[in-house]
Amino acid sequence: MVHKSWLLLPLTVLLMGCSAHKTTTAQTTSSTASEQDGKYNGVTLDVARRHYQVGTLQKFIQLVGDHNGRFIQLHLSDDRNFAIENDYVGQSLKNAQKVDGVWHNKKTHQFFYSKAEIKYLVNDAEQHHVTLIPEIDTPAHVTALVKLMKANGKAQLADQVSWYSKSYRDEIHLNQTGIDFTKKLDDEVGTLFAGQANPRFHLGGDEFSDKLTSNAAYVKYLNATSANVEKMGFTPEAWNDGFLNSSLSKLNKNIQVTYWNWTADQTGKLAAERHKYWASMPKLINRGFKVFNYNDYYLYFNLSKTNMSKKNVAYMIKDMKQYWKPTLWHNDVDTKLKSKRGIVGSSVSLWADSAGSVNDQQVYAASEQFIKTFLALAESR
């Protein structure tokens, strides 16, 4: 372990959470260079569990762009909310009303961003040389999406494409019906984000299954949905949870893996099993995949009034500066990676599982130095 034992408990408390594009030659050269040296770094914002005003997102875009960051990943869907306009699933402006400048679905009362707001943000990000990455999380974390469809005249579709898991709640079926649904869902989202420099689409894929030795249905599902966003010009991304050692030879090697935790934060017997059967970051790199470091031990900022206090933010920054590096990929366990080969970049994440009533100004003020410090470390180490 890297840490001294007295540091473990406080950090655990603070950080645990949860039209087709033609790329220009200049864009391709730029993105390839950044991927080779591990300097394609950015910030992930949980905009599904707390809504940020468009103006606040612009501030984050400028912050990232001004400090050599390259992307902001927008976590747009989760169990609580599906946070983007999408006609296919019934999230349209005709079914919504604007309250204090924020669109709300009249039936579910979920907040969301309109297509016009997303396009505006994409254009703004381009001015700062920042790519906005949509994350539509499937097959799990879709309870809000299922609720949305059932409330807005899409109940039959919801019943056809989803099922209820005792462990992970609503999930999309890993069959052809589920594949076709996800493709159509992603197609509509993708049109809003296409045409950027180094465009990317995050397909989710976390916390959906306890399978260890075989997940053939998910391999087929992820290969199909990743190929679909590739046709739109995007580099596909996915969380590491579904990358079993046994399936690496069958998965689309163009998928870039956002690696957050080797065991999905499980302990005991289940953690030991996942260490054995889930692919480690070194294994993924050795098998030809490109990866991102999303280490949830150091790089996750779980928003709450307690965690956002000056004392606790200072502690997190100090700890990150002292120990984290792009090759430290799992918790605080010392790494065997000797270089950044295969590591495209890294991301800090602001999660809102338990954010409570904190406002945009408070979040930005508390996270600004955390983000600046991370981007400087990711660039220099």
mmCIF file of C-alpha atoms in Angstrom:
data_model
loop_
_atom_site.group_PDB
_atom_site.id
_atom_site.type_symbol
_atom_site.label_atom_id
_atom_site.label_comp_id
_atom_site.label_asym_id
_atom_site.label_seq_id
_atom_site.Cartn_x
_atom_site.Cartn_y
_atom_site.Cartn_z
ATOM 1 C CA MET A 1 0.000 0.000 0.000
ATOM 2 C CA VAL A 2 1.189 3.493 -0.774
ATOM 3 C CA HIS A 3 -0.571 5.200 2.119
ATOM 4 C CA LYS A 4 0.307 5.391 5.738
ATOM 5 C CA SER A 5 -2.487 3.679 7.653
ATOM 6 C CA TRP A 6 -3.731 6.816 9.400
ATOM 7 C CA LEU A 7 -4.696 8.305 6.068
ATOM 8 C CA LEU A 8 -6.968 5.514 4.937
ATOM 9 C CA LEU A 9 -10.184 6.193 6.819
ATOM 10 C CA PRO A 10 -10.508 9.911 6.096
ATOM 11 C CA LEU A 11 -9.849 9.466 2.400
ATOM 12 C CA THR A 12 -12.312 6.608 2.125
ATOM 13 C CA VAL A 13 -15.001 8.772 3.699
ATOM 14 C CA LEU A 14 -14.243 11.633 1.364
ATOM 15 C CA LEU A 15 -13.836 9.917 -1.956
ATOM 16 C CA MET A 16 -15.999 6.824 -2.247
ATOM 17 C CA GLY A 17 -18.966 7.378 -4.493
ATOM 18 C CA CYS A 18 -20.439 6.130 -7.446
ATOM 19 C CA SER A 19 -24.776 13.494 -38.860
ATOM 20 C CA ALA A 20 -21.636 11.430 -39.290
ATOM 21 C CA HIS A 21 -18.408 13.203 -38.570
ATOM 22 C CA LYS A 22 -15.433 13.446 -40.891
ATOM 23 C CA THR A 23 -12.313 14.018 -38.828
ATOM 24 C CA THR A 24 -9.836 16.422 -40.352
ATOM 25 C CA THR A 25 -6.195 15.539 -40.730
ATOM 26 C CA ALA A 26 -5.240 18.176 -38.175
ATOM 27 C CA GLN A 27 -7.690 16.789 -35.623
ATOM 28 C CA THR A 28 -6.478 13.251 -36.162
ATOM 29 C CA THR A 29 -2.845 14.236 -35.745
ATOM 30 C CA SER A 30 -3.583 16.216 -32.586
ATOM 31 C CA SER A 31 -5.635 13.479 -30.908
ATOM 32 C CA THR A 32 -3.135 10.777 -31.827
ATOM 33 C CA ALA A 33 -0.276 12.744 -30.311
ATOM 34 C CA SER A 34 -2.161 13.334 -27.070
ATOM 35 C CA GLU A 35 -3.159 9.674 -26.810
ATOM 36 C CA GLN A 36 0.461 8.592 -27.168
ATOM 37 C CA ASP A 37 1.672 10.551 -24.180
ATOM 38 C CA GLY A 38 -1.262 10.168 -21.801
ATOM 39 C CA LYS A 39 -2.109 13.864 -21.763
ATOM 40 C CA TYR A 40 -5.734 13.713 -22.903
ATOM 41 C CA ASN A 41 -7.130 14.710 -19.516
ATOM 42 C CA GLY A 42 -10.395 16.164 -18.329
ATOM 43 C CA VAL A 43 -13.304 16.289 -15.924
ATOM 44 C CA THR A 44 -16.442 14.172 -15.532
ATOM 45 C CA LEU A 45 -19.578 15.935 -14.285
ATOM 46 C CA ASP A 46 -22.598 14.081 -12.908
ATOM 47 C CA VAL A 47 -25.342 16.141 -14.537
ATOM 48 C CA ALA A 48 -27.929 13.401 -14.077
ATOM 49 C CA ARG A 49 -28.121 13.552 -10.287
ATOM 50 C CA ARG A 50 -27.741 17.322 -9.982
ATOM 51 C CA HIS A 51 -28.507 19.926 -12.593
ATOM 52 C CA TYR A 52 -25.943 22.600 -13.423
ATOM 53 C CA GLN A 53 -27.082 25.815 -15.032
ATOM 54 C CA VAL A 54 -25.753 26.239 -18.566
ATOM 55 C CA GLY A 55 -23.710 29.222 -17.378
ATOM 56 C CA THR A 56 -22.038 27.070 -14.720
ATOM 57 C CA LEU A 57 -21.136 24.425 -17.287
ATOM 58 C CA GLN A 58 -19.556 27.195 -19.348
ATOM 59 C CA LYS A 59 -17.410 28.098 -16.347
ATOM 60 C CA PHE A 60 -16.246 24.483 -16.055
ATOM 61 C CA ILE A 61 -15.515 24.403 -19.787
ATOM 62 C CA GLN A 62 -13.354 27.522 -19.524
ATOM 63 C CA LEU A 63 -11.614 26.173 -16.414
ATOM 64 C CA VAL A 64 -10.699 22.935 -18.171
ATOM 65 C CA GLY A 65 -9.604 24.674 -21.364
ATOM 66 C CA ASP A 66 -7.510 27.265 -19.542
ATOM 67 C CA HIS A 67 -5.551 24.548 -17.684
ATOM 68 C CA ASN A 68 -4.659 22.236 -20.584
ATOM 69 C CA GLY A 69 -7.669 19.968 -20.122
ATOM 70 C CA ARG A 70 -9.109 18.366 -23.238
ATOM 71 C CA PHE A 71 -12.587 17.100 -22.361
ATOM 72 C CA ILE A 72 -15.617 17.231 -20.107
ATOM 73 C CA GLN A 73 -17.627 14.019 -19.839
ATOM 74 C CA LEU A 74 -21.319 14.630 -19.131
ATOM 75 C CA HIS A 75 -22.881 11.776 -17.145
ATOM 76 C CA LEU A 76 -26.357 12.302 -18.594
ATOM 77 C CA SER A 77 -28.252 9.250 -17.365
ATOM 78 C CA ASP A 78 -28.580 7.403 -14.093
ATOM 79 C CA ASP A 79 -31.204 5.793 -11.867
ATOM 80 C CA ARG A 80 -32.527 9.175 -10.733
ATOM 81 C CA ASN A 81 -32.655 11.097 -13.984
ATOM 82 C CA PHE A 82 -32.341 11.023 -17.760
ATOM 83 C CA ALA A 83 -31.001 14.515 -18.329
ATOM 84 C CA ILE A 84 -31.215 15.205 -22.055
ATOM 85 C CA GLU A 85 -33.971 15.889 -24.556
ATOM 86 C CA ASN A 86 -34.658 12.767 -26.628
ATOM 87 C CA ASP A 87 -37.785 12.315 -28.735
ATOM 88 C CA TYR A 88 -37.311 8.548 -29.098
ATOM 89 C CA VAL A 89 -37.886 7.934 -25.380
ATOM 90 C CA GLY A 90 -40.506 10.667 -24.895
ATOM 91 C CA GLN A 91 -38.304 13.404 -23.431
ATOM 92 C CA SER A 92 -39.494 16.311 -25.578
ATOM 93 C CA LEU A 93 -40.089 20.001 -24.994
ATOM 94 C CA LYS A 94 -43.809 19.589 -25.700
ATOM 95 C CA ASN A 95 -43.943 17.337 -22.605
ATOM 96 C CA ALA A 96 -41.914 19.780 -20.519
ATOM 97 C CA GLN A 97 -42.053 23.126 -18.798
ATOM 98 C CA LYS A 98 -39.316 25.560 -17.889
ATOM 99 C CA VAL A 99 -38.937 26.363 -14.195
ATOM 100 C CA ASP A 100 -36.323 28.931 -13.143
ATOM 101 C CA GLY A 101 -34.616 28.480 -16.485
ATOM 102 C CA VAL A 102 -34.483 24.664 -16.279
ATOM 103 C CA TRP A 103 -36.496 22.239 -18.397
ATOM 104 C CA HIS A 104 -38.556 19.728 -16.372
ATOM 105 C CA ASN A 105 -40.557 16.784 -17.682
ATOM 106 C CA LYS A 106 -44.213 17.431 -16.779
ATOM 107 C CA LYS A 107 -44.886 13.784 -15.909
ATOM 108 C CA THR A 108 -41.726 12.674 -14.091
ATOM 109 C CA HIS A 109 -40.522 16.145 -12.990
ATOM 110 C CA GLN A 110 -37.025 15.118 -14.059
ATOM 111 C CA PHE A 111 -34.799 18.017 -15.129
ATOM 112 C CA PHE A 112 -32.998 17.854 -18.457
ATOM 113 C CA TYR A 113 -31.007 19.805 -21.049
ATOM 114 C CA SER A 114 -32.695 20.717 -24.305
ATOM 115 C CA LYS A 115 -31.074 19.940 -27.630
ATOM 116 C CA ALA A 116 -30.532 23.661 -28.156
ATOM 117 C CA GLU A 117 -28.716 23.954 -24.818
ATOM 118 C CA ILE A 118 -26.460 21.010 -25.663
ATOM 119 C CA LYS A 119 -25.598 22.474 -29.074
ATOM 120 C CA TYR A 120 -24.833 25.805 -27.438
ATOM 121 C CA LEU A 121 -22.496 24.125 -24.957
ATOM 122 C CA VAL A 122 -20.770 22.107 -27.692
ATOM 123 C CA ASN A 123 -20.119 25.305 -29.635
ATOM 124 C CA ASP A 124 -18.832 27.029 -26.508
ATOM 125 C CA ALA A 125 -16.532 24.110 -25.715
ATOM 126 C CA GLU A 126 -15.066 24.235 -29.212
ATOM 127 C CA GLN A 127 -13.985 27.818 -28.573
ATOM 128 C CA HIS A 128 -11.932 26.555 -25.617
ATOM 129 C CA HIS A 129 -10.575 23.495 -27.486
ATOM 130 C CA VAL A 130 -12.542 21.189 -25.161
ATOM 131 C CA THR A 131 -14.510 18.147 -26.323
ATOM 132 C CA LEU A 132 -17.866 17.428 -24.653
ATOM 133 C CA ILE A 133 -18.382 13.677 -24.245
ATOM 134 C CA PRO A 134 -21.923 12.339 -23.752
ATOM 135 C CA GLU A 135 -22.304 9.376 -21.416
ATOM 136 C CA ILE A 136 -25.530 7.414 -21.816
ATOM 137 C CA ASP A 137 -25.142 4.685 -19.229
ATOM 138 C CA THR A 138 -26.512 1.272 -20.177
ATOM 139 C CA PRO A 139 -27.329 -1.575 -19.680
ATOM 140 C CA ALA A 140 -27.827 -0.687 -15.984
ATOM 141 C CA HIS A 141 -28.524 2.654 -14.280
ATOM 142 C CA VAL A 142 -31.611 3.065 -16.474
ATOM 143 C CA THR A 143 -34.392 3.211 -13.844
ATOM 144 C CA ALA A 144 -35.052 6.896 -14.565
ATOM 145 C CA LEU A 145 -35.076 6.192 -18.312
ATOM 146 C CA VAL A 146 -37.616 3.376 -17.884
ATOM 147 C CA LYS A 147 -39.763 5.582 -15.644
ATOM 148 C CA LEU A 148 -39.575 8.357 -18.226
ATOM 149 C CA MET A 149 -40.742 6.105 -21.061
ATOM 150 C CA LYS A 150 -43.623 4.653 -19.066
ATOM 151 C CA ALA A 151 -44.853 8.113 -18.087
ATOM 152 C CA ASN A 152 -44.657 9.587 -21.589
ATOM 153 C CA GLY A 153 -46.478 7.144 -23.831
ATOM 154 C CA LYS A 154 -43.623 4.676 -24.322
ATOM 155 C CA ALA A 155 -44.671 2.006 -21.801
ATOM 156 C CA GLN A 156 -44.782 -0.783 -24.374
ATOM 157 C CA LEU A 157 -41.280 0.061 -25.560
ATOM 158 C CA ALA A 158 -40.033 0.170 -21.962
ATOM 159 C CA ASP A 159 -41.473 -3.275 -21.262
ATOM 160 C CA GLN A 160 -39.926 -4.696 -24.432
ATOM 161 C CA VAL A 161 -36.406 -3.442 -23.833
ATOM 162 C CA SER A 162 -35.967 -3.623 -20.039
ATOM 163 C CA TRP A 163 -36.132 -6.046 -17.118
ATOM 164 C CA TYR A 164 -35.738 -5.718 -13.366
ATOM 165 C CA SER A 165 -32.610 -7.029 -11.645
ATOM 166 C CA LYS A 166 -32.704 -7.614 -7.891
ATOM 167 C CA SER A 167 -29.095 -6.482 -7.650
ATOM 168 C CA TYR A 168 -29.001 -3.583 -10.130
ATOM 169 C CA ARG A 169 -32.652 -2.540 -10.611
ATOM 170 C CA ASP A 170 -33.823 -1.810 -14.158
ATOM 171 C CA GLU A 171 -31.552 -2.950 -16.986
ATOM 172 C CA ILE A 172 -31.689 -3.052 -20.770
ATOM 173 C CA HIS A 173 -31.969 -6.555 -22.212
ATOM 174 C CA LEU A 174 -28.698 -7.801 -23.681
ATOM 175 C CA ASN A 175 -30.434 -9.152 -26.780
ATOM 176 C CA GLN A 176 -31.133 -7.818 -30.265
ATOM 177 C CA THR A 177 -34.146 -5.859 -29.046
ATOM 178 C CA GLY A 178 -31.979 -4.145 -26.432
ATOM 179 C CA ILE A 179 -29.223 -3.524 -28.963
ATOM 180 C CA ASP A 180 -31.608 -1.933 -31.456
ATOM 181 C CA PHE A 181 -33.103 0.268 -28.736
ATOM 182 C CA THR A 182 -29.725 1.498 -27.504
ATOM 183 C CA LYS A 183 -28.578 2.238 -31.042
ATOM 184 C CA LYS A 184 -31.602 4.465 -31.683
ATOM 185 C CA LEU A 185 -31.198 6.157 -28.309
ATOM 186 C CA ASP A 186 -27.514 6.845 -28.934
ATOM 187 C CA ASP A 187 -28.132 7.956 -32.531
ATOM 188 C CA GLU A 188 -30.309 10.845 -31.395
ATOM 189 C CA VAL A 189 -27.859 11.860 -28.676
ATOM 190 C CA GLY A 190 -24.883 11.510 -30.990
ATOM 191 C CA THR A 191 -26.167 14.004 -33.548
ATOM 192 C CA LEU A 192 -25.842 16.742 -30.898
ATOM 193 C CA PHE A 193 -22.185 15.971 -30.126
ATOM 194 C CA ALA A 194 -20.865 15.002 -33.586
ATOM 195 C CA GLY A 195 -18.377 17.127 -35.467
ATOM 196 C CA GLN A 196 -16.118 18.044 -32.532
ATOM 197 C CA ALA A 197 -12.362 17.583 -32.507
ATOM 198 C CA ASN A 198 -11.646 14.034 -31.322
ATOM 199 C CA PRO A 199 -15.337 13.190 -30.765
ATOM 200 C CA ARG A 200 -16.096 10.510 -28.173
ATOM 201 C CA PHE A 201 -19.188 8.699 -26.905
ATOM 202 C CA HIS A 202 -19.267 6.967 -23.516
ATOM 203 C CA LEU A 203 -21.502 3.897 -23.480
ATOM 204 C CA GLY A 204 -21.569 3.338 -19.698
ATOM 205 C CA GLY A 205 -21.297 -0.302 -18.687
ATOM 206 C CA ASP A 206 -20.743 -0.112 -14.920
ATOM 207 C CA GLU A 207 -22.409 -2.062 -12.121
ATOM 208 C CA PHE A 208 -24.666 -4.290 -14.202
ATOM 209 C CA SER A 209 -23.669 -7.907 -13.561
ATOM 210 C CA ASP A 210 -21.999 -10.279 -11.108
ATOM 211 C CA LYS A 211 -20.835 -12.678 -13.826
ATOM 212 C CA LEU A 212 -17.184 -13.612 -13.609
ATOM 213 C CA THR A 213 -16.229 -16.242 -16.156
ATOM 214 C CA SER A 214 -18.358 -15.447 -19.196
ATOM 215 C CA ASN A 215 -20.502 -12.562 -20.418
ATOM 216 C CA ALA A 216 -21.109 -13.411 -24.078
ATOM 217 C CA ALA A 217 -24.380 -11.447 -24.232
ATOM 218 C CA TYR A 218 -22.695 -8.264 -23.014
ATOM 219 C CA VAL A 219 -19.808 -8.741 -25.448
ATOM 220 C CA LYS A 220 -22.283 -8.897 -28.336
ATOM 221 C CA TYR A 221 -24.205 -5.900 -26.942
ATOM 222 C CA LEU A 222 -21.132 -3.727 -26.401
ATOM 223 C CA ASN A 223 -19.564 -4.649 -29.733
ATOM 224 C CA ALA A 224 -22.771 -3.705 -31.551
ATOM 225 C CA THR A 225 -23.391 -0.443 -29.703
ATOM 226 C CA SER A 226 -19.742 0.625 -29.944
ATOM 227 C CA ALA A 227 -19.668 -0.096 -33.679
ATOM 228 C CA ASN A 228 -22.793 2.025 -33.996
ATOM 229 C CA VAL A 229 -21.232 5.145 -32.449
ATOM 230 C CA GLU A 230 -18.064 4.535 -34.476
ATOM 231 C CA LYS A 231 -20.183 4.861 -37.624
ATOM 232 C CA MET A 232 -21.123 8.342 -36.405
ATOM 233 C CA GLY A 233 -17.438 9.246 -36.102
ATOM 234 C CA PHE A 234 -17.017 8.743 -32.344
ATOM 235 C CA THR A 235 -14.353 6.882 -30.412
ATOM 236 C CA PRO A 236 -16.370 4.569 -28.124
ATOM 237 C CA GLU A 237 -15.642 4.488 -24.394
ATOM 238 C CA ALA A 238 -16.923 2.213 -21.605
ATOM 239 C CA TRP A 239 -16.354 1.543 -17.916
ATOM 240 C CA ASN A 240 -14.083 -1.398 -17.087
ATOM 241 C CA ASP A 241 -16.657 -3.518 -15.204
ATOM 242 C CA GLY A 242 -17.629 -5.667 -18.201
ATOM 243 C CA PHE A 243 -14.087 -6.402 -19.388
ATOM 244 C CA LEU A 244 -13.544 -9.937 -18.119
ATOM 245 C CA ASN A 245 -10.237 -11.670 -18.781
ATOM 246 C CA SER A 246 -12.115 -14.368 -20.674
ATOM 247 C CA SER A 247 -13.726 -11.898 -23.096
ATOM 248 C CA LEU A 248 -10.848 -9.598 -24.038
ATOM 249 C CA SER A 249 -10.111 -11.355 -27.324
ATOM 250 C CA LYS A 250 -13.763 -10.969 -28.367
ATOM 251 C CA LEU A 251 -14.320 -7.294 -27.532
ATOM 252 C CA ASN A 252 -13.944 -4.400 -29.952
ATOM 253 C CA LYS A 253 -10.375 -3.141 -29.476
ATOM 254 C CA ASN A 254 -11.421 0.365 -30.523
ATOM 255 C CA ILE A 255 -13.314 0.787 -27.247
ATOM 256 C CA GLN A 256 -11.250 2.890 -24.862
ATOM 257 C CA VAL A 257 -11.726 1.776 -21.258
ATOM 258 C CA THR A 258 -12.356 4.258 -18.451
ATOM 259 C CA TYR A 259 -10.908 2.410 -15.465
ATOM 260 C CA TRP A 260 -12.382 3.427 -12.121
ATOM 261 C CA ASN A 261 -11.925 0.415 -9.814
ATOM 262 C CA TRP A 262 -10.829 -3.213 -10.159
ATOM 263 C CA THR A 263 -13.692 -4.610 -8.038
ATOM 264 C CA ALA A 264 -16.399 -1.896 -8.301
ATOM 265 C CA ASP A 265 -15.500 -1.081 -4.682
ATOM 266 C CA GLN A 266 -16.454 -4.533 -3.403
ATOM 267 C CA THR A 267 -14.513 -6.207 -0.580
ATOM 268 C CA GLY A 268 -14.034 -9.682 0.841
ATOM 269 C CA LYS A 269 -14.783 -12.786 -1.209
ATOM 270 C CA LEU A 270 -16.398 -10.930 -4.104
ATOM 271 C CA ALA A 271 -13.407 -8.602 -4.401
ATOM 272 C CA ALA A 272 -11.038 -11.569 -4.477
ATOM 273 C CA GLU A 273 -13.087 -13.181 -7.247
ATOM 274 C CA ARG A 274 -13.136 -9.993 -9.281
ATOM 275 C CA HIS A 275 -9.376 -9.612 -8.907
ATOM 276 C CA LYS A 276 -9.117 -13.032 -10.502
ATOM 277 C CA TYR A 277 -11.636 -12.646 -13.318
ATOM 278 C CA TRP A 278 -11.907 -8.920 -14.073
ATOM 279 C CA ALA A 279 -9.199 -7.498 -16.313
ATOM 280 C CA SER A 280 -6.693 -5.232 -14.591
ATOM 281 C CA MET A 281 -5.526 -2.060 -16.295
ATOM 282 C CA PRO A 282 -2.116 -3.612 -17.114
ATOM 283 C CA LYS A 283 -3.876 -6.627 -18.640
ATOM 284 C CA LEU A 284 -6.063 -4.401 -20.816
ATOM 285 C CA ILE A 285 -3.030 -2.478 -22.050
ATOM 286 C CA ASN A 286 -1.104 -5.664 -22.744
ATOM 287 C CA ARG A 287 -4.048 -6.990 -24.734
ATOM 288 C CA GLY A 288 -4.140 -3.931 -26.961
ATOM 289 C CA PHE A 289 -6.777 -1.719 -25.350
ATOM 290 C CA LYS A 290 -6.268 1.973 -24.659
ATOM 291 C CA VAL A 291 -7.356 3.132 -21.228
ATOM 292 C CA PHE A 292 -8.131 6.149 -19.055
ATOM 293 C CA ASN A 293 -7.297 6.468 -15.364
ATOM 294 C CA TYR A 294 -10.470 7.323 -13.377
ATOM 295 C CA ASN A 295 -9.109 5.979 -10.046
ATOM 296 C CA ASP A 296 -12.040 6.529 -7.683
ATOM 297 C CA TYR A 297 -9.816 6.555 -4.579
ATOM 298 C CA TYR A 298 -8.022 9.767 -5.547
ATOM 299 C CA LEU A 299 -9.980 11.246 -8.434
ATOM 300 C CA TYR A 300 -13.614 11.010 -7.295
ATOM 301 C CA PHE A 301 -15.046 14.039 -5.507
ATOM 302 C CA ASN A 302 -18.384 13.040 -3.964
ATOM 303 C CA LEU A 303 -20.261 16.267 -3.486
ATOM 304 C CA SER A 304 -21.702 17.024 -0.063
ATOM 305 C CA LYS A 305 -21.489 19.893 2.380
ATOM 306 C CA THR A 306 -19.026 17.882 4.472
ATOM 307 C CA ASN A 307 -16.764 16.896 1.613
ATOM 308 C CA MET A 308 -16.869 20.408 0.205
ATOM 309 C CA SER A 309 -15.535 22.033 3.363
ATOM 310 C CA LYS A 310 -12.225 23.881 2.928
ATOM 311 C CA LYS A 311 -10.487 21.486 5.324
ATOM 312 C CA ASN A 312 -11.586 18.353 3.493
ATOM 313 C CA VAL A 313 -10.895 19.742 0.023
ATOM 314 C CA ALA A 314 -7.411 20.756 1.140
ATOM 315 C CA TYR A 315 -6.853 17.224 2.446
ATOM 316 C CA MET A 316 -7.944 15.644 -0.851
ATOM 317 C CA ILE A 317 -5.700 17.963 -2.849
ATOM 318 C CA LYS A 318 -2.727 17.294 -0.599
ATOM 319 C CA ASP A 319 -3.255 13.533 -0.805
ATOM 320 C CA MET A 320 -3.606 13.584 -4.586
ATOM 321 C CA LYS A 321 -0.466 15.704 -4.971
ATOM 322 C CA GLN A 322 1.522 13.423 -2.678
ATOM 323 C CA TYR A 323 0.532 10.037 -4.063
ATOM 324 C CA TRP A 324 -1.468 9.981 -7.306
ATOM 325 C CA LYS A 325 0.024 9.561 -10.761
ATOM 326 C CA PRO A 326 -1.493 8.411 -14.070
ATOM 327 C CA THR A 327 -0.056 4.920 -13.605
ATOM 328 C CA LEU A 328 -1.681 4.485 -10.152
ATOM 329 C CA TRP A 329 -4.869 2.875 -11.381
ATOM 330 C CA HIS A 330 -6.529 0.984 -8.490
ATOM 331 C CA ASN A 331 -7.252 2.537 -5.094
ATOM 332 C CA ASP A 332 -3.972 3.343 -3.337
ATOM 333 C CA VAL A 333 -2.331 0.015 -4.244
ATOM 334 C CA ASP A 334 1.176 0.505 -5.593
ATOM 335 C CA THR A 335 1.274 0.058 -9.346
ATOM 336 C CA LYS A 336 3.380 -2.195 -11.504
ATOM 337 C CA LEU A 337 2.952 0.021 -14.550
ATOM 338 C CA LYS A 338 6.326 1.537 -15.428
ATOM 339 C CA SER A 339 5.139 3.996 -18.078
ATOM 340 C CA LYS A 340 2.051 5.678 -19.507
ATOM 341 C CA ARG A 341 2.081 3.430 -22.564
ATOM 342 C CA GLY A 342 -1.518 2.708 -23.482
ATOM 343 C CA ILE A 343 -2.911 5.333 -21.096
ATOM 344 C CA VAL A 344 -4.783 7.949 -23.124
ATOM 345 C CA GLY A 345 -5.362 10.220 -20.141
ATOM 346 C CA SER A 346 -7.125 10.635 -16.816
ATOM 347 C CA SER A 347 -10.198 12.289 -15.340
ATOM 348 C CA VAL A 348 -11.402 13.642 -12.041
ATOM 349 C CA SER A 349 -15.123 13.148 -11.426
ATOM 350 C CA LEU A 350 -17.654 15.201 -9.491
ATOM 351 C CA TRP A 351 -20.408 12.809 -8.398
ATOM 352 C CA ALA A 352 -23.711 13.881 -6.876
ATOM 353 C CA ASP A 353 -24.971 10.718 -5.176
ATOM 354 C CA SER A 354 -25.424 12.623 -1.909
ATOM 355 C CA ALA A 355 -24.997 16.235 -2.952
ATOM 356 C CA GLY A 356 -28.005 17.486 -1.036
ATOM 357 C CA SER A 357 -28.896 21.166 -1.391
ATOM 358 C CA VAL A 358 -25.510 22.570 -2.433
ATOM 359 C CA ASN A 359 -25.772 25.102 -5.263
ATOM 360 C CA ASP A 360 -23.749 25.628 -8.419
ATOM 361 C CA GLN A 361 -21.622 28.399 -6.957
ATOM 362 C CA GLN A 362 -20.692 26.273 -3.947
ATOM 363 C CA VAL A 363 -19.769 23.285 -6.124
ATOM 364 C CA TYR A 364 -17.626 25.355 -8.461
ATOM 365 C CA ALA A 365 -15.845 27.149 -5.615
ATOM 366 C CA ALA A 366 -15.124 23.894 -3.768
ATOM 367 C CA SER A 367 -13.927 21.976 -6.827
ATOM 368 C CA GLU A 368 -11.992 24.632 -8.755
ATOM 369 C CA GLN A 369 -8.612 24.102 -7.073
ATOM 370 C CA PHE A 370 -9.127 20.322 -6.991
ATOM 371 C CA ILE A 371 -9.572 20.373 -10.775
ATOM 372 C CA LYS A 372 -6.661 22.763 -11.376
ATOM 373 C CA THR A 373 -4.337 20.620 -9.255
ATOM 374 C CA PHE A 374 -5.379 17.436 -11.011
ATOM 375 C CA LEU A 375 -4.903 18.860 -14.508
ATOM 376 C CA ALA A 376 -1.423 20.117 -13.580
ATOM 377 C CA LEU A 377 -0.441 16.744 -12.102
ATOM 378 C CA ALA A 378 -1.845 14.772 -15.022
ATOM 379 C CA GLU A 379 0.072 16.967 -17.451
ATOM 380 C CA SER A 380 3.401 16.811 -15.625
ATOM 381 C CA ARG A 381 3.704 13.293 -14.200
#
